[in-house]
Amino acid sequence: LGADFLLYSKFESSAPIDEPTNADFWLGSELDLSATWQITSDVSLMLRYGLFFPGSAIVSGSNPRNFLAVGVTYAF
């Protein structure tokens, strides 16, 4: 099990990112929760959930965004 808390900012107000932003520096914060389960000696399952809270620089709104990742690893 794991958890991460991330803070995002720009060093330059005109720095390009993959989403429209204004001249503010604060991009937002994110909370990630993860779990990895070793099902057998050669198969594992990974689940990761993230909740991003946009900051004042994000133009598209301030609603939190959900992200989910699921992965299976088979080692042979």
mmCIF file with all atom_site columns, N, CA and C in Angstrom:
data_model
loop_
_atom_site.group_PDB
_atom_site.id
_atom_site.type_symbol
_atom_site.label_atom_id
_atom_site.label_alt_id
_atom_site.label_comp_id
_atom_site.label_asym_id
_atom_site.label_entity_id
_atom_site.label_seq_id
_atom_site.pdbx_PDB_ins_code
_atom_site.Cartn_x
_atom_site.Cartn_y
_atom_site.Cartn_z
_atom_site.occupancy
_atom_site.B_iso_or_equiv
_atom_site.pdbx_formal_charge
_atom_site.auth_seq_id
_atom_site.auth_comp_id
_atom_site.auth_asym_id
_atom_site.auth_atom_id
_atom_site.pdbx_PDB_model_num
ATOM 1   N N  . LEU A 1 1  ? 0.845   -1.183  0.000   1.00 0.00 ? 1  LEU A N  1
ATOM 2   C CA . LEU A 1 1  ? 0.000   0.000   0.000   1.00 0.00 ? 1  LEU A CA 1
ATOM 3   C C  . LEU A 1 1  ? 0.881   1.234   0.000   1.00 0.00 ? 1  LEU A C  1
ATOM 4   N N  . GLY A 1 2  ? 0.400   2.305   -0.623  1.00 0.00 ? 2  GLY A N  1
ATOM 5   C CA . GLY A 1 2  ? 1.186   3.524   -0.658  1.00 0.00 ? 2  GLY A CA 1
ATOM 6   C C  . GLY A 1 2  ? 0.321   4.746   -0.863  1.00 0.00 ? 2  GLY A C  1
ATOM 7   N N  . ALA A 1 3  ? 0.884   5.886   -0.544  1.00 0.00 ? 3  ALA A N  1
ATOM 8   C CA . ALA A 1 3  ? 0.210   7.163   -0.735  1.00 0.00 ? 3  ALA A CA 1
ATOM 9   C C  . ALA A 1 3  ? 1.249   8.220   -1.070  1.00 0.00 ? 3  ALA A C  1
ATOM 10  N N  . ASP A 1 4  ? 0.883   9.142   -1.941  1.00 0.00 ? 4  ASP A N  1
ATOM 11  C CA . ASP A 1 4  ? 1.742   10.256  -2.328  1.00 0.00 ? 4  ASP A CA 1
ATOM 12  C C  . ASP A 1 4  ? 0.907   11.526  -2.316  1.00 0.00 ? 4  ASP A C  1
ATOM 13  N N  . PHE A 1 5  ? 1.529   12.629  -1.947  1.00 0.00 ? 5  PHE A N  1
ATOM 14  C CA . PHE A 1 5  ? 0.905   13.940  -2.055  1.00 0.00 ? 5  PHE A CA 1
ATOM 15  C C  . PHE A 1 5  ? 1.852   14.815  -2.857  1.00 0.00 ? 5  PHE A C  1
ATOM 16  N N  . LEU A 1 6  ? 1.368   15.353  -3.966  1.00 0.00 ? 6  LEU A N  1
ATOM 17  C CA . LEU A 1 6  ? 2.207   16.093  -4.900  1.00 0.00 ? 6  LEU A CA 1
ATOM 18  C C  . LEU A 1 6  ? 1.715   17.530  -5.036  1.00 0.00 ? 6  LEU A C  1
ATOM 19  N N  . LEU A 1 7  ? 2.655   18.472  -5.193  1.00 0.00 ? 7  LEU A N  1
ATOM 20  C CA . LEU A 1 7  ? 2.354   19.877  -5.423  1.00 0.00 ? 7  LEU A CA 1
ATOM 21  C C  . LEU A 1 7  ? 2.926   20.260  -6.781  1.00 0.00 ? 7  LEU A C  1
ATOM 22  N N  . TYR A 1 8  ? 2.141   20.981  -7.601  1.00 0.00 ? 8  TYR A N  1
ATOM 23  C CA . TYR A 1 8  ? 2.558   21.358  -8.942  1.00 0.00 ? 8  TYR A CA 1
ATOM 24  C C  . TYR A 1 8  ? 2.573   22.881  -9.098  1.00 0.00 ? 8  TYR A C  1
ATOM 25  N N  . SER A 1 9  ? 3.645   23.388  -9.698  1.00 0.00 ? 9  SER A N  1
ATOM 26  C CA . SER A 1 9  ? 3.795   24.811  -9.924  1.00 0.00 ? 9  SER A CA 1
ATOM 27  C C  . SER A 1 9  ? 4.643   25.036  -11.165 1.00 0.00 ? 9  SER A C  1
ATOM 28  N N  . LYS A 1 10 ? 4.564   26.255  -11.726 1.00 0.00 ? 10 LYS A N  1
ATOM 29  C CA . LYS A 1 10 ? 5.417   26.642  -12.849 1.00 0.00 ? 10 LYS A CA 1
ATOM 30  C C  . LYS A 1 10 ? 6.493   27.583  -12.319 1.00 0.00 ? 10 LYS A C  1
ATOM 31  N N  . PHE A 1 11 ? 7.704   27.489  -12.855 1.00 0.00 ? 11 PHE A N  1
ATOM 32  C CA . PHE A 1 11 ? 8.770   28.422  -12.489 1.00 0.00 ? 11 PHE A CA 1
ATOM 33  C C  . PHE A 1 11 ? 8.663   29.725  -13.272 1.00 0.00 ? 11 PHE A C  1
ATOM 34  N N  . GLU A 1 12 ? 8.103   29.653  -14.473 1.00 0.00 ? 12 GLU A N  1
ATOM 35  C CA . GLU A 1 12 ? 7.908   30.831  -15.312 1.00 0.00 ? 12 GLU A CA 1
ATOM 36  C C  . GLU A 1 12 ? 6.428   30.939  -15.648 1.00 0.00 ? 12 GLU A C  1
ATOM 37  N N  . SER A 1 13 ? 5.875   32.139  -15.603 1.00 0.00 ? 13 SER A N  1
ATOM 38  C CA . SER A 1 13 ? 4.440   32.301  -15.833 1.00 0.00 ? 13 SER A CA 1
ATOM 39  C C  . SER A 1 13 ? 4.029   31.902  -17.247 1.00 0.00 ? 13 SER A C  1
ATOM 40  N N  . SER A 1 14 ? 4.940   31.949  -18.208 1.00 0.00 ? 14 SER A N  1
ATOM 41  C CA . SER A 1 14 ? 4.612   31.572  -19.589 1.00 0.00 ? 14 SER A CA 1
ATOM 42  C C  . SER A 1 14 ? 5.065   30.155  -19.933 1.00 0.00 ? 14 SER A C  1
ATOM 43  N N  . ALA A 1 15 ? 5.441   29.362  -18.936 1.00 0.00 ? 15 ALA A N  1
ATOM 44  C CA . ALA A 1 15 ? 5.916   27.998  -19.190 1.00 0.00 ? 15 ALA A CA 1
ATOM 45  C C  . ALA A 1 15 ? 4.810   27.170  -19.849 1.00 0.00 ? 15 ALA A C  1
ATOM 46  N N  . PRO A 1 16 ? 5.128   26.447  -20.936 1.00 0.00 ? 16 PRO A N  1
ATOM 47  C CA . PRO A 1 16 ? 4.111   25.659  -21.628 1.00 0.00 ? 16 PRO A CA 1
ATOM 48  C C  . PRO A 1 16 ? 3.862   24.319  -20.928 1.00 0.00 ? 16 PRO A C  1
ATOM 49  N N  . ILE A 1 17 ? 2.603   23.995  -20.750 1.00 0.00 ? 17 ILE A N  1
ATOM 50  C CA . ILE A 1 17 ? 2.204   22.659  -20.310 1.00 0.00 ? 17 ILE A CA 1
ATOM 51  C C  . ILE A 1 17 ? 1.091   22.204  -21.243 1.00 0.00 ? 17 ILE A C  1
ATOM 52  N N  . ASP A 1 18 ? 0.615   20.970  -21.100 1.00 0.00 ? 18 ASP A N  1
ATOM 53  C CA . ASP A 1 18 ? -0.354  20.416  -22.054 1.00 0.00 ? 18 ASP A CA 1
ATOM 54  C C  . ASP A 1 18 ? -1.791  20.857  -21.802 1.00 0.00 ? 18 ASP A C  1
ATOM 55  N N  . GLU A 1 19 ? -1.998  21.903  -21.032 1.00 0.00 ? 19 GLU A N  1
ATOM 56  C CA . GLU A 1 19 ? -3.331  22.424  -20.743 1.00 0.00 ? 19 GLU A CA 1
ATOM 57  C C  . GLU A 1 19 ? -3.258  23.949  -20.681 1.00 0.00 ? 19 GLU A C  1
ATOM 58  N N  . PRO A 1 20 ? -4.294  24.631  -21.158 1.00 0.00 ? 20 PRO A N  1
ATOM 59  C CA . PRO A 1 20 ? -4.269  26.102  -21.102 1.00 0.00 ? 20 PRO A CA 1
ATOM 60  C C  . PRO A 1 20 ? -4.185  26.613  -19.656 1.00 0.00 ? 20 PRO A C  1
ATOM 61  N N  . THR A 1 21 ? -3.281  27.569  -19.436 1.00 0.00 ? 21 THR A N  1
ATOM 62  C CA . THR A 1 21 ? -3.120  28.177  -18.117 1.00 0.00 ? 21 THR A CA 1
ATOM 63  C C  . THR A 1 21 ? -3.026  29.693  -18.275 1.00 0.00 ? 21 THR A C  1
ATOM 64  N N  . ASN A 1 22 ? -3.225  30.388  -17.171 1.00 0.00 ? 22 ASN A N  1
ATOM 65  C CA . ASN A 1 22 ? -3.035  31.834  -17.170 1.00 0.00 ? 22 ASN A CA 1
ATOM 66  C C  . ASN A 1 22 ? -1.649  32.142  -16.605 1.00 0.00 ? 22 ASN A C  1
ATOM 67  N N  . ALA A 1 23 ? -1.400  33.385  -16.237 1.00 0.00 ? 23 ALA A N  1
ATOM 68  C CA . ALA A 1 23 ? -0.061  33.806  -15.797 1.00 0.00 ? 23 ALA A CA 1
ATOM 69  C C  . ALA A 1 23 ? 0.266   33.403  -14.358 1.00 0.00 ? 23 ALA A C  1
ATOM 70  N N  . ASP A 1 24 ? -0.689  32.828  -13.626 1.00 0.00 ? 24 ASP A N  1
ATOM 71  C CA . ASP A 1 24 ? -0.403  32.386  -12.260 1.00 0.00 ? 24 ASP A CA 1
ATOM 72  C C  . ASP A 1 24 ? 0.576   31.215  -12.269 1.00 0.00 ? 24 ASP A C  1
ATOM 73  N N  . PHE A 1 25 ? 1.211   30.990  -11.136 1.00 0.00 ? 25 PHE A N  1
ATOM 74  C CA . PHE A 1 25 ? 2.216   29.930  -11.015 1.00 0.00 ? 25 PHE A CA 1
ATOM 75  C C  . PHE A 1 25 ? 1.656   28.624  -10.448 1.00 0.00 ? 25 PHE A C  1
ATOM 76  N N  . TRP A 1 26 ? 0.603   28.695  -9.642  1.00 0.00 ? 26 TRP A N  1
ATOM 77  C CA . TRP A 1 26 ? 0.098   27.530  -8.910  1.00 0.00 ? 26 TRP A CA 1
ATOM 78  C C  . TRP A 1 26 ? -0.768  26.649  -9.807  1.00 0.00 ? 26 TRP A C  1
ATOM 79  N N  . LEU A 1 27 ? -0.288  25.430  -10.118 1.00 0.00 ? 27 LEU A N  1
ATOM 80  C CA . LEU A 1 27 ? -1.024  24.496  -10.967 1.00 0.00 ? 27 LEU A CA 1
ATOM 81  C C  . LEU A 1 27 ? -1.965  23.601  -10.177 1.00 0.00 ? 27 LEU A C  1
ATOM 82  N N  . GLY A 1 28 ? -1.632  23.266  -8.941  1.00 0.00 ? 28 GLY A N  1
ATOM 83  C CA . GLY A 1 28 ? -2.528  22.454  -8.134  1.00 0.00 ? 28 GLY A CA 1
ATOM 84  C C  . GLY A 1 28 ? -1.800  21.426  -7.290  1.00 0.00 ? 28 GLY A C  1
ATOM 85  N N  . SER A 1 29 ? -2.586  20.529  -6.703  1.00 0.00 ? 29 SER A N  1
ATOM 86  C CA . SER A 1 29 ? -2.048  19.466  -5.855  1.00 0.00 ? 29 SER A CA 1
ATOM 87  C C  . SER A 1 29 ? -2.756  18.164  -6.197  1.00 0.00 ? 29 SER A C  1
ATOM 88  N N  . GLU A 1 30 ? -2.149  17.063  -5.787  1.00 0.00 ? 30 GLU A N  1
ATOM 89  C CA . GLU A 1 30 ? -2.699  15.747  -6.110  1.00 0.00 ? 30 GLU A CA 1
ATOM 90  C C  . GLU A 1 30 ? -2.435  14.767  -4.978  1.00 0.00 ? 30 GLU A C  1
ATOM 91  N N  . LEU A 1 31 ? -3.426  13.956  -4.686  1.00 0.00 ? 31 LEU A N  1
ATOM 92  C CA . LEU A 1 31 ? -3.307  12.869  -3.721  1.00 0.00 ? 31 LEU A CA 1
ATOM 93  C C  . LEU A 1 31 ? -3.414  11.563  -4.487  1.00 0.00 ? 31 LEU A C  1
ATOM 94  N N  . ASP A 1 32 ? -2.412  10.696  -4.355  1.00 0.00 ? 32 ASP A N  1
ATOM 95  C CA . ASP A 1 32 ? -2.396  9.391   -5.017  1.00 0.00 ? 32 ASP A CA 1
ATOM 96  C C  . ASP A 1 32 ? -2.402  8.287   -3.970  1.00 0.00 ? 32 ASP A C  1
ATOM 97  N N  . LEU A 1 33 ? -3.219  7.275   -4.205  1.00 0.00 ? 33 LEU A N  1
ATOM 98  C CA . LEU A 1 33 ? -3.265  6.082   -3.369  1.00 0.00 ? 33 LEU A CA 1
ATOM 99  C C  . LEU A 1 33 ? -2.976  4.882   -4.264  1.00 0.00 ? 33 LEU A C  1
ATOM 100 N N  . SER A 1 34 ? -2.174  3.946   -3.775  1.00 0.00 ? 34 SER A N  1
ATOM 101 C CA . SER A 1 34 ? -1.817  2.800   -4.601  1.00 0.00 ? 34 SER A CA 1
ATOM 102 C C  . SER A 1 34 ? -1.787  1.519   -3.784  1.00 0.00 ? 34 SER A C  1
ATOM 103 N N  . ALA A 1 35 ? -2.004  0.426   -4.493  1.00 0.00 ? 35 ALA A N  1
ATOM 104 C CA . ALA A 1 35 ? -1.927  -0.903  -3.886  1.00 0.00 ? 35 ALA A CA 1
ATOM 105 C C  . ALA A 1 35 ? -1.359  -1.865  -4.916  1.00 0.00 ? 35 ALA A C  1
ATOM 106 N N  . THR A 1 36 ? -0.443  -2.714  -4.483  1.00 0.00 ? 36 THR A N  1
ATOM 107 C CA . THR A 1 36 ? 0.115   -3.749  -5.342  1.00 0.00 ? 36 THR A CA 1
ATOM 108 C C  . THR A 1 36 ? -0.058  -5.084  -4.634  1.00 0.00 ? 36 THR A C  1
ATOM 109 N N  . TRP A 1 37 ? -0.566  -6.066  -5.365  1.00 0.00 ? 37 TRP A N  1
ATOM 110 C CA . TRP A 1 37 ? -0.825  -7.388  -4.809  1.00 0.00 ? 37 TRP A CA 1
ATOM 111 C C  . TRP A 1 37 ? -0.082  -8.428  -5.631  1.00 0.00 ? 37 TRP A C  1
ATOM 112 N N  . GLN A 1 38 ? 0.813   -9.156  -4.980  1.00 0.00 ? 38 GLN A N  1
ATOM 113 C CA . GLN A 1 38 ? 1.549   -10.251 -5.607  1.00 0.00 ? 38 GLN A CA 1
ATOM 114 C C  . GLN A 1 38 ? 0.650   -11.480 -5.553  1.00 0.00 ? 38 GLN A C  1
ATOM 115 N N  . ILE A 1 39 ? -0.083  -11.745 -6.634  1.00 0.00 ? 39 ILE A N  1
ATOM 116 C CA . ILE A 1 39 ? -1.076  -12.822 -6.659  1.00 0.00 ? 39 ILE A CA 1
ATOM 117 C C  . ILE A 1 39 ? -0.395  -14.185 -6.609  1.00 0.00 ? 39 ILE A C  1
ATOM 118 N N  . THR A 1 40 ? 0.585   -14.383 -7.476  1.00 0.00 ? 40 THR A N  1
ATOM 119 C CA . THR A 1 40 ? 1.407   -15.590 -7.465  1.00 0.00 ? 40 THR A CA 1
ATOM 120 C C  . THR A 1 40 ? 2.857   -15.151 -7.592  1.00 0.00 ? 40 THR A C  1
ATOM 121 N N  . SER A 1 41 ? 3.767   -16.095 -7.705  1.00 0.00 ? 41 SER A N  1
ATOM 122 C CA . SER A 1 41 ? 5.184   -15.730 -7.800  1.00 0.00 ? 41 SER A CA 1
ATOM 123 C C  . SER A 1 41 ? 5.512   -14.984 -9.088  1.00 0.00 ? 41 SER A C  1
ATOM 124 N N  . ASP A 1 42 ? 4.677   -15.101 -10.118 1.00 0.00 ? 42 ASP A N  1
ATOM 125 C CA . ASP A 1 42 ? 4.962   -14.416 -11.380 1.00 0.00 ? 42 ASP A CA 1
ATOM 126 C C  . ASP A 1 42 ? 3.824   -13.515 -11.890 1.00 0.00 ? 42 ASP A C  1
ATOM 127 N N  . VAL A 1 43 ? 2.784   -13.288 -11.096 1.00 0.00 ? 43 VAL A N  1
ATOM 128 C CA . VAL A 1 43 ? 1.676   -12.411 -11.491 1.00 0.00 ? 43 VAL A CA 1
ATOM 129 C C  . VAL A 1 43 ? 1.393   -11.422 -10.367 1.00 0.00 ? 43 VAL A C  1
ATOM 130 N N  . SER A 1 44 ? 1.347   -10.132 -10.719 1.00 0.00 ? 44 SER A N  1
ATOM 131 C CA . SER A 1 44 ? 0.996   -9.111  -9.730  1.00 0.00 ? 44 SER A CA 1
ATOM 132 C C  . SER A 1 44 ? -0.028  -8.155  -10.320 1.00 0.00 ? 44 SER A C  1
ATOM 133 N N  . LEU A 1 45 ? -0.800  -7.545  -9.453  1.00 0.00 ? 45 LEU A N  1
ATOM 134 C CA . LEU A 1 45 ? -1.850  -6.595  -9.823  1.00 0.00 ? 45 LEU A CA 1
ATOM 135 C C  . LEU A 1 45 ? -1.547  -5.267  -9.155  1.00 0.00 ? 45 LEU A C  1
ATOM 136 N N  . MET A 1 46 ? -1.652  -4.179  -9.925  1.00 0.00 ? 46 MET A N  1
ATOM 137 C CA . MET A 1 46 ? -1.395  -2.842  -9.409  1.00 0.00 ? 46 MET A CA 1
ATOM 138 C C  . MET A 1 46 ? -2.638  -1.992  -9.616  1.00 0.00 ? 46 MET A C  1
ATOM 139 N N  . LEU A 1 47 ? -3.059  -1.292  -8.573  1.00 0.00 ? 47 LEU A N  1
ATOM 140 C CA . LEU A 1 47 ? -4.166  -0.338  -8.635  1.00 0.00 ? 47 LEU A CA 1
ATOM 141 C C  . LEU A 1 47 ? -3.647  1.005   -8.144  1.00 0.00 ? 47 LEU A C  1
ATOM 142 N N  . ARG A 1 48 ? -3.995  2.066   -8.874  1.00 0.00 ? 48 ARG A N  1
ATOM 143 C CA . ARG A 1 48 ? -3.563  3.409   -8.469  1.00 0.00 ? 48 ARG A CA 1
ATOM 144 C C  . ARG A 1 48 ? -4.703  4.382   -8.738  1.00 0.00 ? 48 ARG A C  1
ATOM 145 N N  . TYR A 1 49 ? -5.023  5.201   -7.732  1.00 0.00 ? 49 TYR A N  1
ATOM 146 C CA . TYR A 1 49 ? -6.076  6.205   -7.840  1.00 0.00 ? 49 TYR A CA 1
ATOM 147 C C  . TYR A 1 49 ? -5.486  7.564   -7.500  1.00 0.00 ? 49 TYR A C  1
ATOM 148 N N  . GLY A 1 50 ? -5.805  8.565   -8.301  1.00 0.00 ? 50 GLY A N  1
ATOM 149 C CA . GLY A 1 50 ? -5.316  9.913   -8.057  1.00 0.00 ? 50 GLY A CA 1
ATOM 150 C C  . GLY A 1 50 ? -6.450  10.913  -8.086  1.00 0.00 ? 50 GLY A C  1
ATOM 151 N N  . LEU A 1 51 ? -6.371  11.910  -7.226  1.00 0.00 ? 51 LEU A N  1
ATOM 152 C CA . LEU A 1 51 ? -7.349  12.980  -7.160  1.00 0.00 ? 51 LEU A CA 1
ATOM 153 C C  . LEU A 1 51 ? -6.582  14.295  -7.277  1.00 0.00 ? 51 LEU A C  1
ATOM 154 N N  . PHE A 1 52 ? -6.781  15.001  -8.402  1.00 0.00 ? 52 PHE A N  1
ATOM 155 C CA . PHE A 1 52 ? -6.062  16.241  -8.689  1.00 0.00 ? 52 PHE A CA 1
ATOM 156 C C  . PHE A 1 52 ? -6.965  17.435  -8.380  1.00 0.00 ? 52 PHE A C  1
ATOM 157 N N  . PHE A 1 53 ? -6.427  18.385  -7.628  1.00 0.00 ? 53 PHE A N  1
ATOM 158 C CA . PHE A 1 53 ? -7.134  19.613  -7.282  1.00 0.00 ? 53 PHE A CA 1
ATOM 159 C C  . PHE A 1 53 ? -6.481  20.762  -8.054  1.00 0.00 ? 53 PHE A C  1
ATOM 160 N N  . PRO A 1 54 ? -7.130  21.271  -9.123  1.00 0.00 ? 54 PRO A N  1
ATOM 161 C CA . PRO A 1 54 ? -6.524  22.324  -9.933  1.00 0.00 ? 54 PRO A CA 1
ATOM 162 C C  . PRO A 1 54 ? -6.272  23.597  -9.123  1.00 0.00 ? 54 PRO A C  1
ATOM 163 N N  . GLY A 1 55 ? -5.176  24.276  -9.462  1.00 0.00 ? 55 GLY A N  1
ATOM 164 C CA . GLY A 1 55 ? -4.826  25.528  -8.808  1.00 0.00 ? 55 GLY A CA 1
ATOM 165 C C  . GLY A 1 55 ? -5.306  26.733  -9.601  1.00 0.00 ? 55 GLY A C  1
ATOM 166 N N  . SER A 1 56 ? -4.870  27.890  -9.192  1.00 0.00 ? 56 SER A N  1
ATOM 167 C CA . SER A 1 56 ? -5.336  29.142  -9.789  1.00 0.00 ? 56 SER A CA 1
ATOM 168 C C  . SER A 1 56 ? -4.849  29.347  -11.223 1.00 0.00 ? 56 SER A C  1
ATOM 169 N N  . ALA A 1 57 ? -3.812  28.645  -11.654 1.00 0.00 ? 57 ALA A N  1
ATOM 170 C CA . ALA A 1 57 ? -3.295  28.801  -13.019 1.00 0.00 ? 57 ALA A CA 1
ATOM 171 C C  . ALA A 1 57 ? -4.090  28.009  -14.051 1.00 0.00 ? 57 ALA A C  1
ATOM 172 N N  . ILE A 1 58 ? -4.855  27.022  -13.626 1.00 0.00 ? 58 ILE A N  1
ATOM 173 C CA . ILE A 1 58 ? -5.616  26.179  -14.546 1.00 0.00 ? 58 ILE A CA 1
ATOM 174 C C  . ILE A 1 58 ? -6.870  26.926  -15.003 1.00 0.00 ? 58 ILE A C  1
ATOM 175 N N  . VAL A 1 59 ? -7.011  27.094  -16.312 1.00 0.00 ? 59 VAL A N  1
ATOM 176 C CA . VAL A 1 59 ? -8.106  27.879  -16.873 1.00 0.00 ? 59 VAL A CA 1
ATOM 177 C C  . VAL A 1 59 ? -9.426  27.107  -16.900 1.00 0.00 ? 59 VAL A C  1
ATOM 178 N N  . SER A 1 60 ? -9.374  25.791  -17.044 1.00 0.00 ? 60 SER A N  1
ATOM 179 C CA . SER A 1 60 ? -10.579 24.988  -17.304 1.00 0.00 ? 60 SER A CA 1
ATOM 180 C C  . SER A 1 60 ? -11.478 24.762  -16.088 1.00 0.00 ? 60 SER A C  1
ATOM 181 N N  . GLY A 1 61 ? -11.167 25.320  -14.939 1.00 0.00 ? 61 GLY A N  1
ATOM 182 C CA . GLY A 1 61 ? -12.052 25.186  -13.788 1.00 0.00 ? 61 GLY A CA 1
ATOM 183 C C  . GLY A 1 61 ? -11.363 24.648  -12.566 1.00 0.00 ? 61 GLY A C  1
ATOM 184 N N  . SER A 1 62 ? -12.095 24.634  -11.467 1.00 0.00 ? 62 SER A N  1
ATOM 185 C CA . SER A 1 62 ? -11.513 24.224  -10.191 1.00 0.00 ? 62 SER A CA 1
ATOM 186 C C  . SER A 1 62 ? -12.084 22.917  -9.659  1.00 0.00 ? 62 SER A C  1
ATOM 187 N N  . ASN A 1 63 ? -12.859 22.190  -10.459 1.00 0.00 ? 63 ASN A N  1
ATOM 188 C CA . ASN A 1 63 ? -13.402 20.916  -9.997  1.00 0.00 ? 63 ASN A CA 1
ATOM 189 C C  . ASN A 1 63 ? -12.301 19.867  -9.917  1.00 0.00 ? 63 ASN A C  1
ATOM 190 N N  . PRO A 1 64 ? -12.267 19.073  -8.843  1.00 0.00 ? 64 PRO A N  1
ATOM 191 C CA . PRO A 1 64 ? -11.270 18.002  -8.725  1.00 0.00 ? 64 PRO A CA 1
ATOM 192 C C  . PRO A 1 64 ? -11.413 16.990  -9.867  1.00 0.00 ? 64 PRO A C  1
ATOM 193 N N  . ARG A 1 65 ? -10.298 16.384  -10.262 1.00 0.00 ? 65 ARG A N  1
ATOM 194 C CA . ARG A 1 65 ? -10.285 15.398  -11.345 1.00 0.00 ? 65 ARG A CA 1
ATOM 195 C C  . ARG A 1 65 ? -9.814  14.059  -10.805 1.00 0.00 ? 65 ARG A C  1
ATOM 196 N N  . ASN A 1 66 ? -10.478 13.002  -11.227 1.00 0.00 ? 66 ASN A N  1
ATOM 197 C CA . ASN A 1 66 ? -10.163 11.646  -10.794 1.00 0.00 ? 66 ASN A CA 1
ATOM 198 C C  . ASN A 1 66 ? -9.368  10.919  -11.871 1.00 0.00 ? 66 ASN A C  1
ATOM 199 N N  . PHE A 1 67 ? -8.394  10.131  -11.432 1.00 0.00 ? 67 PHE A N  1
ATOM 200 C CA . PHE A 1 67 ? -7.598  9.308   -12.333 1.00 0.00 ? 67 PHE A CA 1
ATOM 201 C C  . PHE A 1 67 ? -7.504  7.898   -11.742 1.00 0.00 ? 67 PHE A C  1
ATOM 202 N N  . LEU A 1 68 ? -7.572  6.897   -12.604 1.00 0.00 ? 68 LEU A N  1
ATOM 203 C CA . LEU A 1 68 ? -7.486  5.513   -12.161 1.00 0.00 ? 68 LEU A CA 1
ATOM 204 C C  . LEU A 1 68 ? -6.579  4.749   -13.111 1.00 0.00 ? 68 LEU A C  1
ATOM 205 N N  . ALA A 1 69 ? -5.668  3.981   -12.553 1.00 0.00 ? 69 ALA A N  1
ATOM 206 C CA . ALA A 1 69 ? -4.790  3.122   -13.347 1.00 0.00 ? 69 ALA A CA 1
ATOM 207 C C  . ALA A 1 69 ? -4.817  1.720   -12.766 1.00 0.00 ? 69 ALA A C  1
ATOM 208 N N  . VAL A 1 70 ? -4.914  0.731   -13.645 1.00 0.00 ? 70 VAL A N  1
ATOM 209 C CA . VAL A 1 70 ? -4.909  -0.678  -13.263 1.00 0.00 ? 70 VAL A CA 1
ATOM 210 C C  . VAL A 1 70 ? -3.899  -1.386  -14.152 1.00 0.00 ? 70 VAL A C  1
ATOM 211 N N  . GLY A 1 71 ? -3.062  -2.209  -13.556 1.00 0.00 ? 71 GLY A N  1
ATOM 212 C CA . GLY A 1 71 ? -2.068  -2.918  -14.338 1.00 0.00 ? 71 GLY A CA 1
ATOM 213 C C  . GLY A 1 71 ? -1.858  -4.337  -13.825 1.00 0.00 ? 71 GLY A C  1
ATOM 214 N N  . VAL A 1 72 ? -1.557  -5.218  -14.750 1.00 0.00 ? 72 VAL A N  1
ATOM 215 C CA . VAL A 1 72 ? -1.226  -6.607  -14.403 1.00 0.00 ? 72 VAL A CA 1
ATOM 216 C C  . VAL A 1 72 ? 0.158   -6.895  -14.991 1.00 0.00 ? 72 VAL A C  1
ATOM 217 N N  . THR A 1 73 ? 1.022   -7.478  -14.177 1.00 0.00 ? 73 THR A N  1
ATOM 218 C CA . THR A 1 73 ? 2.359   -7.833  -14.621 1.00 0.00 ? 73 THR A CA 1
ATOM 219 C C  . THR A 1 73 ? 2.505   -9.351  -14.563 1.00 0.00 ? 73 THR A C  1
ATOM 220 N N  . TYR A 1 74 ? 2.961   -9.915  -15.683 1.00 0.00 ? 74 TYR A N  1
ATOM 221 C CA . TYR A 1 74 ? 3.247   -11.343 -15.739 1.00 0.00 ? 74 TYR A CA 1
ATOM 222 C C  . TYR A 1 74 ? 4.727   -11.489 -16.053 1.00 0.00 ? 74 TYR A C  1
ATOM 223 N N  . ALA A 1 75 ? 5.481   -12.022 -15.137 1.00 0.00 ? 75 ALA A N  1
ATOM 224 C CA . ALA A 1 75 ? 6.927   -12.203 -15.312 1.00 0.00 ? 75 ALA A CA 1
ATOM 225 C C  . ALA A 1 75 ? 7.207   -13.673 -15.670 1.00 0.00 ? 75 ALA A C  1
ATOM 226 N N  . PHE A 1 76 ? 7.922   -13.858 -16.768 1.00 0.00 ? 76 PHE A N  1
ATOM 227 C CA . PHE A 1 76 ? 8.237   -15.237 -17.170 1.00 0.00 ? 76 PHE A CA 1
ATOM 228 C C  . PHE A 1 76 ? 9.696   -15.377 -17.503 1.00 0.00 ? 76 PHE A C  1
#
